C-alpha positions as MATLAB code, in Angstrom:
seq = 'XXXXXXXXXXXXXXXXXXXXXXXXXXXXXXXXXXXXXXXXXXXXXXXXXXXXXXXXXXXXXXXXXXXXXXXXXXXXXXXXXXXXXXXXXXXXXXXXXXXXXXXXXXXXXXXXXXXXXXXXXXXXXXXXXXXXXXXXXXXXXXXXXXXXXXXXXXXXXXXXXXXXXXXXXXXXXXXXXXXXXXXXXXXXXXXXXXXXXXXXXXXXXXXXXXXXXXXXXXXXXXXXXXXXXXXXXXXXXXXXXXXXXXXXXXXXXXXXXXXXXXXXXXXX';
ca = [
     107.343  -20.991  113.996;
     108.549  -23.377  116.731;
     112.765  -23.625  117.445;
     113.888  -26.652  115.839;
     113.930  -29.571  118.753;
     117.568  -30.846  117.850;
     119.398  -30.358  120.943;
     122.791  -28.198  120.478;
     125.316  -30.359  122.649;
     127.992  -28.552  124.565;
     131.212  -30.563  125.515;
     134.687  -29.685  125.818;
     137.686  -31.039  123.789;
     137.863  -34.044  126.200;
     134.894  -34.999  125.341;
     134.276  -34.275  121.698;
     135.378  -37.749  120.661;
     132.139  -39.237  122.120;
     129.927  -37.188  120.086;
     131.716  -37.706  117.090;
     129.592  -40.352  115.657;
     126.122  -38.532  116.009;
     127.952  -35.933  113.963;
     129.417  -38.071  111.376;
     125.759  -39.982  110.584;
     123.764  -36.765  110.710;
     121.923  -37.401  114.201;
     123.855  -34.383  115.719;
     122.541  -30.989  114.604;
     125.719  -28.980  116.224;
     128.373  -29.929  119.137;
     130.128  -26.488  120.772;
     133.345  -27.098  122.355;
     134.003  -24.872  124.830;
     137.129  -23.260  125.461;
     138.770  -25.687  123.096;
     142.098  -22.843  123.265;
     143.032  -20.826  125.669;
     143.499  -17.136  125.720;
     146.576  -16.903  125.509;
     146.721  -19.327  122.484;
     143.894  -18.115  120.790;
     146.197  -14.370  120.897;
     149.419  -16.456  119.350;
     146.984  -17.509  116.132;
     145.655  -14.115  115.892;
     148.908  -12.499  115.974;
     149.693  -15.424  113.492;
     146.902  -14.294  110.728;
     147.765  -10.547  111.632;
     151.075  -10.774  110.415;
     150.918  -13.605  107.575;
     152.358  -13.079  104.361;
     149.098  -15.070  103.163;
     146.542  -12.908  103.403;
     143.875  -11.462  100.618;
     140.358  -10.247  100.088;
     138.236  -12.820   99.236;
     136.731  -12.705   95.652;
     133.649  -14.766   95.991;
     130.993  -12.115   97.042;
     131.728  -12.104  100.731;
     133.251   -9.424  102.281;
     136.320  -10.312  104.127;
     140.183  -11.014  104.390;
     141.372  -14.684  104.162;
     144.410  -16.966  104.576;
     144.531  -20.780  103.246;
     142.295  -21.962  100.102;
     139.426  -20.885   98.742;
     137.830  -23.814   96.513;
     134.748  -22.673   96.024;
     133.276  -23.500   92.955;
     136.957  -24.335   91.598;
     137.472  -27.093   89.326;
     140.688  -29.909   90.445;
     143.323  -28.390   88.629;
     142.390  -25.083   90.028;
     142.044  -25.687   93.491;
     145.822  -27.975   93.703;
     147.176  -24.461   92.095;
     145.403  -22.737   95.061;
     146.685  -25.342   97.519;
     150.288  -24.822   96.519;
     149.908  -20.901   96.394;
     147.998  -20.205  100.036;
     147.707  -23.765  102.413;
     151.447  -23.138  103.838;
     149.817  -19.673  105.048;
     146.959  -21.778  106.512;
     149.433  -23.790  108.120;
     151.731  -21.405  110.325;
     148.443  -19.713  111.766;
     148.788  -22.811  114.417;
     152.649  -21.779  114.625;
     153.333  -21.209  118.882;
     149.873  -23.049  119.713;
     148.630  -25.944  120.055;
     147.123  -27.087  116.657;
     143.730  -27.836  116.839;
     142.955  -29.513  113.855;
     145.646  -31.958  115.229;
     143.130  -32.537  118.282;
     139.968  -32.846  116.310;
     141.482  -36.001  114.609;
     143.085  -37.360  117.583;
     139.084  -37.004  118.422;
     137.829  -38.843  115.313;
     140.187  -42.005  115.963;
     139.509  -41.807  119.592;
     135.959  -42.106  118.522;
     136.620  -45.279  115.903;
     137.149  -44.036  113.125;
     140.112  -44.189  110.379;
     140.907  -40.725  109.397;
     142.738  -39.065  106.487;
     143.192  -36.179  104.236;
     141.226  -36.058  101.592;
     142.992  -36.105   98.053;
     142.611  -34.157   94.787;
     144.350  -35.252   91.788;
     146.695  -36.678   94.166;
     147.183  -34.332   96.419;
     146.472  -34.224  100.192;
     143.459  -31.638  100.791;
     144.077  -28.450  103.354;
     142.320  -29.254  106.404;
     141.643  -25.464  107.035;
     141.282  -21.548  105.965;
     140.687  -18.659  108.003;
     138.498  -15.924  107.316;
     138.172  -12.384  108.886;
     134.841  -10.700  108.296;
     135.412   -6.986  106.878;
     131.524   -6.465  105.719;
     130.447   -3.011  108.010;
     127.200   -2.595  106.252;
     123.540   -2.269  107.501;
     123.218   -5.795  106.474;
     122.315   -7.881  109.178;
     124.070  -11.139  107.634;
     127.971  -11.335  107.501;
     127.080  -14.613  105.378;
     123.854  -15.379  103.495;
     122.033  -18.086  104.138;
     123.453  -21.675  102.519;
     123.876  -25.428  102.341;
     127.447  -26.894  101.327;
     125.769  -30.111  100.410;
     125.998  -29.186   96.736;
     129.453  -27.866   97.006;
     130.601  -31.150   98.043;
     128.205  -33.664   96.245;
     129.023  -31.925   93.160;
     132.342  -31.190   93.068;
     134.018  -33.894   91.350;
     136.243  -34.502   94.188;
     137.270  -37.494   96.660;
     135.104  -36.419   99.095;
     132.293  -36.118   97.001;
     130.422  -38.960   98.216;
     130.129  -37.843  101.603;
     126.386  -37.872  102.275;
     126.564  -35.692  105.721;
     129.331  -32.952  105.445;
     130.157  -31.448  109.125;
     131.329  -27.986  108.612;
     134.301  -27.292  111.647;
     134.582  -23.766  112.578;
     137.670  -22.463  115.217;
     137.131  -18.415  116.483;
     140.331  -17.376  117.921;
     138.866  -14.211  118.182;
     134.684  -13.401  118.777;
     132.716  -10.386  119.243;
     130.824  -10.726  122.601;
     128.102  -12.865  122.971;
     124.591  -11.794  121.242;
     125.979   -9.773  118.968;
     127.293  -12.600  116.441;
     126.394  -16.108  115.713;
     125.397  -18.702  113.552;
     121.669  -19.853  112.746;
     121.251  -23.464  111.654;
     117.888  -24.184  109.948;
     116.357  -27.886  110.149;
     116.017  -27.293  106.330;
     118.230  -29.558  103.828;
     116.909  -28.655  100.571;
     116.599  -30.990   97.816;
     118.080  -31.048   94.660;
     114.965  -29.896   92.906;
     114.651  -27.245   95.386;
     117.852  -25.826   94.723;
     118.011  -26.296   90.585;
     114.837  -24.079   90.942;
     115.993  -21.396   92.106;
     119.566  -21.587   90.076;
     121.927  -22.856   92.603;
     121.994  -26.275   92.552;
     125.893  -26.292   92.256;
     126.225  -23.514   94.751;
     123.847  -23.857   97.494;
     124.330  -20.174   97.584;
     122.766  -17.848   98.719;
     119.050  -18.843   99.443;
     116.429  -15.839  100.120;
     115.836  -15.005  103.876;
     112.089  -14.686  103.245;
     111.540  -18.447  101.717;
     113.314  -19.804  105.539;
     110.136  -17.661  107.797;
     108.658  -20.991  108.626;
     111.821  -23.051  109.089;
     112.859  -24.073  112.747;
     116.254  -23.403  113.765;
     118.501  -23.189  116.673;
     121.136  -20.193  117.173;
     124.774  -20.946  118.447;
     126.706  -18.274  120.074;
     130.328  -19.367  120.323;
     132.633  -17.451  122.380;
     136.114  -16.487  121.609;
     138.090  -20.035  121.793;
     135.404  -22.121  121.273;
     135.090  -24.434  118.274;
     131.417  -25.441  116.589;
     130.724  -28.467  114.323;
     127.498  -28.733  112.707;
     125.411  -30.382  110.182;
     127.049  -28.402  106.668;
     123.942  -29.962  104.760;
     121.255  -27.782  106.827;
     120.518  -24.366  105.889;
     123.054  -22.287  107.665;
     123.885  -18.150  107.806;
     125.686  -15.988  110.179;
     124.389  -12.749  111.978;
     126.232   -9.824  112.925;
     125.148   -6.553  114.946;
     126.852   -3.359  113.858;
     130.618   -3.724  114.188;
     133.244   -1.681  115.998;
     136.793   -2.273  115.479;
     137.135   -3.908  118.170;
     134.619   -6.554  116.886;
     136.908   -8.540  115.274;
     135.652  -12.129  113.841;
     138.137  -14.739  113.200;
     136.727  -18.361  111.935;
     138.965  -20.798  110.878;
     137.126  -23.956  109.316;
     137.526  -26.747  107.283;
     134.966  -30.103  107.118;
     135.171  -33.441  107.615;
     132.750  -36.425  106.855;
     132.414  -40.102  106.334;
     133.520  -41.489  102.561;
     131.080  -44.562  102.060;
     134.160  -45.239   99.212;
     137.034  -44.880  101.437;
     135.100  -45.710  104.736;
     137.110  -43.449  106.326;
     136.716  -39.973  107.551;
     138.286  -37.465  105.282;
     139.414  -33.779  106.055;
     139.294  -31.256  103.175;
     138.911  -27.152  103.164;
];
């Protein structure tokens, strides 16, 4: 197997806005901005999560804690209910920082682009959640391998026609470098693909063994940094065994181009 020859760009938040379109049209495989908070703010958010009111184990088969939505697989009606119940949480983890989500759409409309929320039933869309990995098994993966293609092509929502998804990941906190990161396949699976094997409405999970022969680059973010990649690729995360210390934070969310709304819309 040869590494897949997309090259992973690295940039800082300065210049993020001038990769934004290889992003947005599916040339870019994955931008990492570096150091996109500082220390100090990335403790603030932590601290923020920590202490929020918001926070519950996740019930969709991955182990961790979360604050903000959780639409997965939800139909309209269910995921406003979930917006009104948990985004507010989601929210005031940016409370005493900076907010970067703020930033990453100053980025898109420095880049050209229009930019909203997306809407569901008409309400505006979350534009992030935050997860905190609890899984301390032998398991090598802290998430199985998947494509959110199908999550977002098939859920019934505004930003359903959004033919290349780009999945935006913050990590206020990071366990040192090597021993956690994310490895993106050049694999986007068809529809077929994915209906035989049951999860063409899921993208989730796909079998380690049937991705051997796919190329693939592996990003190792560092505490601060954000990473934007391709959400239609094959994509898991990798963990060595965990101390306490080892703490993962992500908070993402996704954006993409609406061919309908030819704007760029933000959901979670």
């Amino acid at each position: 197997m040869t590494v897949m020859q997309h090259i992973l760009v690295e940039t800082t938040l300065e210049g993020l806005s001038r990769q934004m379109g290889g992003l947005l049209t599916g040339e870019t495989a994955a931008v990492l901005v570096r150091g996109s908070l500082s220390n100090d703010q990335c403790d603030r958010v932590y601290a923020n999560f920590a202490s929020s009111r918001g926070v519950y184990e996740r019930g969709d088969g991955v182990a961790g804690r979360m604050v903000g939505t959780n639409a997965f697989l939800k139909s309209a009606d269910d995921v406003v209910e979930d917006y009104a119940r948990n985004n507010g949480f989601a929210e005031l983890l940016f409370r005493g920082a900076s907010n970067l989500y703020r930033k990453l759409f100053d980025c898109v409309e420095e880049a050209g682009y229009r930019f909203r929320h997306a809407y569901i039933d008409g309400v505006p869309a979350p534009t992030h959640r935050a997860t905190v990995w609890t899984d301390k098994s032998g398991d090598r993966l802290a998430l199985r391998a998947h494509t959110d293609w199908p999550q977002v092509r098939h859920s019934g929502m505004e930003y359903g026609d959004v033919e290349h998804p780009v999945a935006v990941n913050f990590y206020p906190r990071h366990p040192e470098p090597g021993s956690s990161y994310v490895r993106l396949y050049d694999f986007v699976p068809s529809r077929d693909w994915l209906a035989s094997r049951g999860i063409l409405d899921s993208g989730y999970p796909i079998d380690m063994d049937e991705l051997a022969d796919v190329d693939y680059i592996d990003v190792h973010p560092r505490a601060g940094d954000m990473l934007l990649f391709a959400a239609s690729k094959v994509h898991a995360v990798f963990h060595a065994p965990q101390s306490d210390e080892d703490v993962r934070l992500n908070i993402n969310g996704f954006i993409g181009f609406s061919r309908t709304s030819r704007k760029v819309l933000a959901w979670a």
